[in-house]
mmCIF file of C-alpha atoms in Angstrom:
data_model
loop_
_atom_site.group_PDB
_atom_site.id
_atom_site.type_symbol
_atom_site.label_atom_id
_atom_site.label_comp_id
_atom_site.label_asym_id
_atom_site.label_seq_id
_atom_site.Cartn_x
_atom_site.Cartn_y
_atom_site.Cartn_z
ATOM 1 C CA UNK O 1 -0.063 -1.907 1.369
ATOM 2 C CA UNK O 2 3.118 -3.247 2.740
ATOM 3 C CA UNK O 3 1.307 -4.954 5.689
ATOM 4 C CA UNK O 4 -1.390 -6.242 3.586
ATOM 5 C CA UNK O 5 1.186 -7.674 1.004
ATOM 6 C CA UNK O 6 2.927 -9.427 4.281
ATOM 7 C CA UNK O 7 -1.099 -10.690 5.319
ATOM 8 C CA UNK O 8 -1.313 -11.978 1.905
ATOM 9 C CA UNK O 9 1.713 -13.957 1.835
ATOM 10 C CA UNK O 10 1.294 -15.776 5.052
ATOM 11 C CA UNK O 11 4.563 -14.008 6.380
ATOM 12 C CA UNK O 12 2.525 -11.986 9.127
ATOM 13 C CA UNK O 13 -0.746 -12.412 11.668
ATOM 14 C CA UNK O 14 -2.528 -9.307 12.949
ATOM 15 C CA UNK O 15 -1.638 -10.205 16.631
ATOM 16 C CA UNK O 16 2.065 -10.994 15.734
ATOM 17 C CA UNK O 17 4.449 -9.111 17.718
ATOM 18 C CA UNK O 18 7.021 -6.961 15.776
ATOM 19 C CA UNK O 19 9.749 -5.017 17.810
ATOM 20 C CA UNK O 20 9.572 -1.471 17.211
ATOM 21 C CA UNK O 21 13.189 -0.960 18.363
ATOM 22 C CA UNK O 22 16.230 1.384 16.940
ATOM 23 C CA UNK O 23 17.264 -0.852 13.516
ATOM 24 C CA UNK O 24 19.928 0.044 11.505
ATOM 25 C CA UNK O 25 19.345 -1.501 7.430
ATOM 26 C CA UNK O 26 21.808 -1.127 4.412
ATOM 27 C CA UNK O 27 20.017 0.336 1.855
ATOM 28 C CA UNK O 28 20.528 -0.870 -1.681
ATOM 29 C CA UNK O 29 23.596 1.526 -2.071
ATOM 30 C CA UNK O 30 25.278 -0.255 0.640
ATOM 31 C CA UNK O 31 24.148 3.358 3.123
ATOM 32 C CA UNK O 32 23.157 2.751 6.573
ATOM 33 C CA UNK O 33 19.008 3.683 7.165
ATOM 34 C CA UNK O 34 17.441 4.370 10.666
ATOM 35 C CA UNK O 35 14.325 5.298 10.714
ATOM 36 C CA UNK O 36 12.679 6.726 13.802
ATOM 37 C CA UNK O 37 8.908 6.985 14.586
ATOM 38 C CA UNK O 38 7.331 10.417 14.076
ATOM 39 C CA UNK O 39 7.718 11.166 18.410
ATOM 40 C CA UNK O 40 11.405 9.777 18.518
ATOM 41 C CA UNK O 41 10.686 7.467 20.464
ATOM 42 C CA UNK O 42 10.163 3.221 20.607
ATOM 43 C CA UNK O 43 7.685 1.001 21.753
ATOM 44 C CA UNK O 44 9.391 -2.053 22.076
ATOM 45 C CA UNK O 45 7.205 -5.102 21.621
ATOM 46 C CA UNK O 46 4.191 -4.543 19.544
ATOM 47 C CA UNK O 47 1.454 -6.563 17.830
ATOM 48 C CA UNK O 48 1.453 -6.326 13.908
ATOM 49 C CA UNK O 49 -2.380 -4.627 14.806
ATOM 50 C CA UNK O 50 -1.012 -1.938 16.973
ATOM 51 C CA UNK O 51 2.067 -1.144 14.541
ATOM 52 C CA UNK O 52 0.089 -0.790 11.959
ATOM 53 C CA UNK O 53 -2.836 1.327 13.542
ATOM 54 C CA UNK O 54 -0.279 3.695 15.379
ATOM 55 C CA UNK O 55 2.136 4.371 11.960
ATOM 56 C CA UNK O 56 4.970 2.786 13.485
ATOM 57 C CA UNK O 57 8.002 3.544 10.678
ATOM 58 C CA UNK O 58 10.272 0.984 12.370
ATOM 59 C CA UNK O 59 7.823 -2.024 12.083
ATOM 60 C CA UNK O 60 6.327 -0.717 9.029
ATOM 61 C CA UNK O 61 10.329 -1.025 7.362
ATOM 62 C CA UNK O 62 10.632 -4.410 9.080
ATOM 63 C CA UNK O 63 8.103 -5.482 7.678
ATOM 64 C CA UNK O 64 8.670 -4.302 3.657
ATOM 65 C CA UNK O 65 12.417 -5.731 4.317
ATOM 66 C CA UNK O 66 10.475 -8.940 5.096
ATOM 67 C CA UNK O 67 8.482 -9.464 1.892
ATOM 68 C CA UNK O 68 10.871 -7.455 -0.492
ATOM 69 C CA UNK O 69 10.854 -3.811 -2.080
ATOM 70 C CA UNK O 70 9.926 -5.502 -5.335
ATOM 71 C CA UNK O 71 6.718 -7.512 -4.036
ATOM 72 C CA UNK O 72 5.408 -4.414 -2.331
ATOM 73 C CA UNK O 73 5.655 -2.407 -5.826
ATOM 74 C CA UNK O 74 4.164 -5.020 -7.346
ATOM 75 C CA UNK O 75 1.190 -4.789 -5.226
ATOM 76 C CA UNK O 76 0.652 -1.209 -5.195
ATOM 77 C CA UNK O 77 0.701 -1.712 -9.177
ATOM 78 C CA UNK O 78 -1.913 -3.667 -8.829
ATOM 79 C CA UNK O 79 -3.894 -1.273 -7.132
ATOM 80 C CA UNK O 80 -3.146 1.639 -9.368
ATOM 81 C CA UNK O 81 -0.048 3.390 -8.758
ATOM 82 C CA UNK O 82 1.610 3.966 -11.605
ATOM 83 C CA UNK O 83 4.583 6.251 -10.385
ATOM 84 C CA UNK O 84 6.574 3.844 -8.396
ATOM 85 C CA UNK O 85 8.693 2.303 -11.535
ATOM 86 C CA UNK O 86 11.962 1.879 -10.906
ATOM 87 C CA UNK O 87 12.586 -0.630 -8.097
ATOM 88 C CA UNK O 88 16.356 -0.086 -8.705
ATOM 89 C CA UNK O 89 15.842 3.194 -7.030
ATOM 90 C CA UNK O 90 13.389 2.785 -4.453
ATOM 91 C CA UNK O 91 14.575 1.367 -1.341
ATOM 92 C CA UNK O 92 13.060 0.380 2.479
ATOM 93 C CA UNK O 93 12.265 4.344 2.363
ATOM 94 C CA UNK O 94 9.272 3.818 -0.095
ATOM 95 C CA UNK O 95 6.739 2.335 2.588
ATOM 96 C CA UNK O 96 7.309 5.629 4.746
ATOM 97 C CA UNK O 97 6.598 7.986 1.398
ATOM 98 C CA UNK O 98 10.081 7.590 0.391
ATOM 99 C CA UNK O 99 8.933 7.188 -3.060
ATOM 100 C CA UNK O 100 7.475 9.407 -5.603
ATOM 101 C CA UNK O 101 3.310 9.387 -5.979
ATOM 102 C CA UNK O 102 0.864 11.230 -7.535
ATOM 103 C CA UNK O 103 -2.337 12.336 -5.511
ATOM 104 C CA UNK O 104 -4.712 10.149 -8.072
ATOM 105 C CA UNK O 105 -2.457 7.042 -7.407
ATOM 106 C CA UNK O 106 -2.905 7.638 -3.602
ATOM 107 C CA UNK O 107 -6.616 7.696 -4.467
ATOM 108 C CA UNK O 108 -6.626 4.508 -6.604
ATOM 109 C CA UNK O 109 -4.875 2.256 -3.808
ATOM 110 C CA UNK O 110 -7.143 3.817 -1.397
ATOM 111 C CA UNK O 111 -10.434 3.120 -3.608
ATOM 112 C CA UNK O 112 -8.895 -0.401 -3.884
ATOM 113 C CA UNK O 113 -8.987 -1.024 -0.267
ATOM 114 C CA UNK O 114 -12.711 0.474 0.129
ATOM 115 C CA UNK O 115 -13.648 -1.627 -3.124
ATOM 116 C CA UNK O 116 -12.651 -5.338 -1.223
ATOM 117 C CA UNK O 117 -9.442 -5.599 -2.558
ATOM 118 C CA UNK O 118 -10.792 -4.931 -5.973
ATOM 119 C CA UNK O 119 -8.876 -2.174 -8.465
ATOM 120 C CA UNK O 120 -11.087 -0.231 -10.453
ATOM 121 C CA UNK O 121 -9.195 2.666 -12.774
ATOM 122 C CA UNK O 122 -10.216 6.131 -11.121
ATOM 123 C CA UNK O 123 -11.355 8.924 -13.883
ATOM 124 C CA UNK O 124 -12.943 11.793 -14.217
ATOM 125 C CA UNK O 125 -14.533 12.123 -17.813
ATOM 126 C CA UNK O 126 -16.823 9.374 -18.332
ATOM 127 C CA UNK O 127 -17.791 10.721 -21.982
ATOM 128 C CA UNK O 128 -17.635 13.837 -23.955
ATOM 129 C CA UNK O 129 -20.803 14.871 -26.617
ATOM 130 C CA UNK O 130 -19.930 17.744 -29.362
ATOM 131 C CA UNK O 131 -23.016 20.046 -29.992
ATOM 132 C CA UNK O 132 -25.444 17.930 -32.202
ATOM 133 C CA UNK O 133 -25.499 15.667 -29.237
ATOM 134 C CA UNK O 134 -23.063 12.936 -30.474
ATOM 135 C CA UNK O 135 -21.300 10.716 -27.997
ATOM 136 C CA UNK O 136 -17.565 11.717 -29.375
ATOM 137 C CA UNK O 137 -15.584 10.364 -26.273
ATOM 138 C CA UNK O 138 -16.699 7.549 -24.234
ATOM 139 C CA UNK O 139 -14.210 5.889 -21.468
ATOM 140 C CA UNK O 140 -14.160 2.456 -21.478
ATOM 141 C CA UNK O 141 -14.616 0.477 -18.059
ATOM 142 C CA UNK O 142 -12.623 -2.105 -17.084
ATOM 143 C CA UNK O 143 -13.288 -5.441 -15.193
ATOM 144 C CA UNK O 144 -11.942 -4.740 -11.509
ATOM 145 C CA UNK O 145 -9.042 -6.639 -10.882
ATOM 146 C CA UNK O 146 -8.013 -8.193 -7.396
ATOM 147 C CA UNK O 147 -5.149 -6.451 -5.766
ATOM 148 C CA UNK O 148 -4.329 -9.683 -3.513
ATOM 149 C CA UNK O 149 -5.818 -11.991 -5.952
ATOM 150 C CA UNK O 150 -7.858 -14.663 -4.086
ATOM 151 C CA UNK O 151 -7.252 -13.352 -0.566
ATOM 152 C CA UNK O 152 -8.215 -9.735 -1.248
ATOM 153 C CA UNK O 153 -11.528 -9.635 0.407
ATOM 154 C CA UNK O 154 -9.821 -11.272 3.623
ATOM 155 C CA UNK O 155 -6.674 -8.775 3.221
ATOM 156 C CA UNK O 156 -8.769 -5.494 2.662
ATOM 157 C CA UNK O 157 -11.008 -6.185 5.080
ATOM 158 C CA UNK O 158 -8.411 -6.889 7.648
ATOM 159 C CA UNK O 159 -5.922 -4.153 6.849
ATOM 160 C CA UNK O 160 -9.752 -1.622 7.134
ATOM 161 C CA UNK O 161 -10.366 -3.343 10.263
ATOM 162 C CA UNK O 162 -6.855 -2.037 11.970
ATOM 163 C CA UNK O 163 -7.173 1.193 10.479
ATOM 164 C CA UNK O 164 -10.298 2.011 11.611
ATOM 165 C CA UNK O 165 -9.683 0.880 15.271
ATOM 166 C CA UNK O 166 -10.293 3.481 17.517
ATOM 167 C CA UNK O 167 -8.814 1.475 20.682
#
């Protein structure tokens, strides 16, 4: 959600290149960060594509110190997380799982990203009857709402695209 936040703001193309180089940030407690990819190791120069395909950490923190902590909550809000909520206390960290989420927020932003862009509230009881057969419970549906508002098709469909790359 971090690179499609930076596709729907214009700040980012899909064949950018991004360096995926030791960075040392300041996290919001003034504390130096350095992430490193999951093999230790750097890439160098990278597209935005091949960053985002291969779970790069270092481009993947460039790029959520790029568009803002803030924005990115906001979008994953949008698509149905409702544990990240204090932006005071989530930093850069939160794009590599730094912050706290449920399993059934995980699958909200996912279904988001399947659906086009489009959140639709996951549940699991659609309606409850007692024993003479009366509807006693019913959950009401909401309208989907667009996680990246007019661009979402475009931005779903090109954050899917990189993910399911196989080159």
């Amino acid at each position: 959600f971090t690179y499609g936040q930076a596709f729907y703001e214009d700040l980012l193309k899909d064949d950018d290149i991004i360096q995926d180089v030791k960075t040392t940030f300041i996290d919001k407690s003034g504390n130096s960060y350095v992430p490193y990819n999951y093999n230790g190791e750097f890439n160098g120069e990278v597209t935005v594509r091949t960053a985002l395909a291969s779970s790069l950490n270092v481009p993947a923190v460039k790029v959520l110190d790029m568009i803002g902590v803030e924005d990115m909550i906001a979008c994953v809000k949008r698509a149905g997380v409702k544990t990240l909520s204090e932006p005071n206390r989530d930093d850069l960290r939160v794009t590599l799982g730094g912050g706290e989420g449920t399993l059934f927020d995980l699958t909200n932003a996912y279904n988001s990203l399947a659906r086009d862009g489009k959140f639709i509230d996951t549940y699991s009881v659609e309606f409850i009857k007692n024993p003479e057969d009366e509807v006693v419970y019913k959950k009401s549906i909401s309208e989907p709402s667009k996680v990246w508002f007019d661009k979402s098709h475009y931005v779903s469909q090109l954050v899917t695209s990189i993910l399911s790359d196989q080159s």
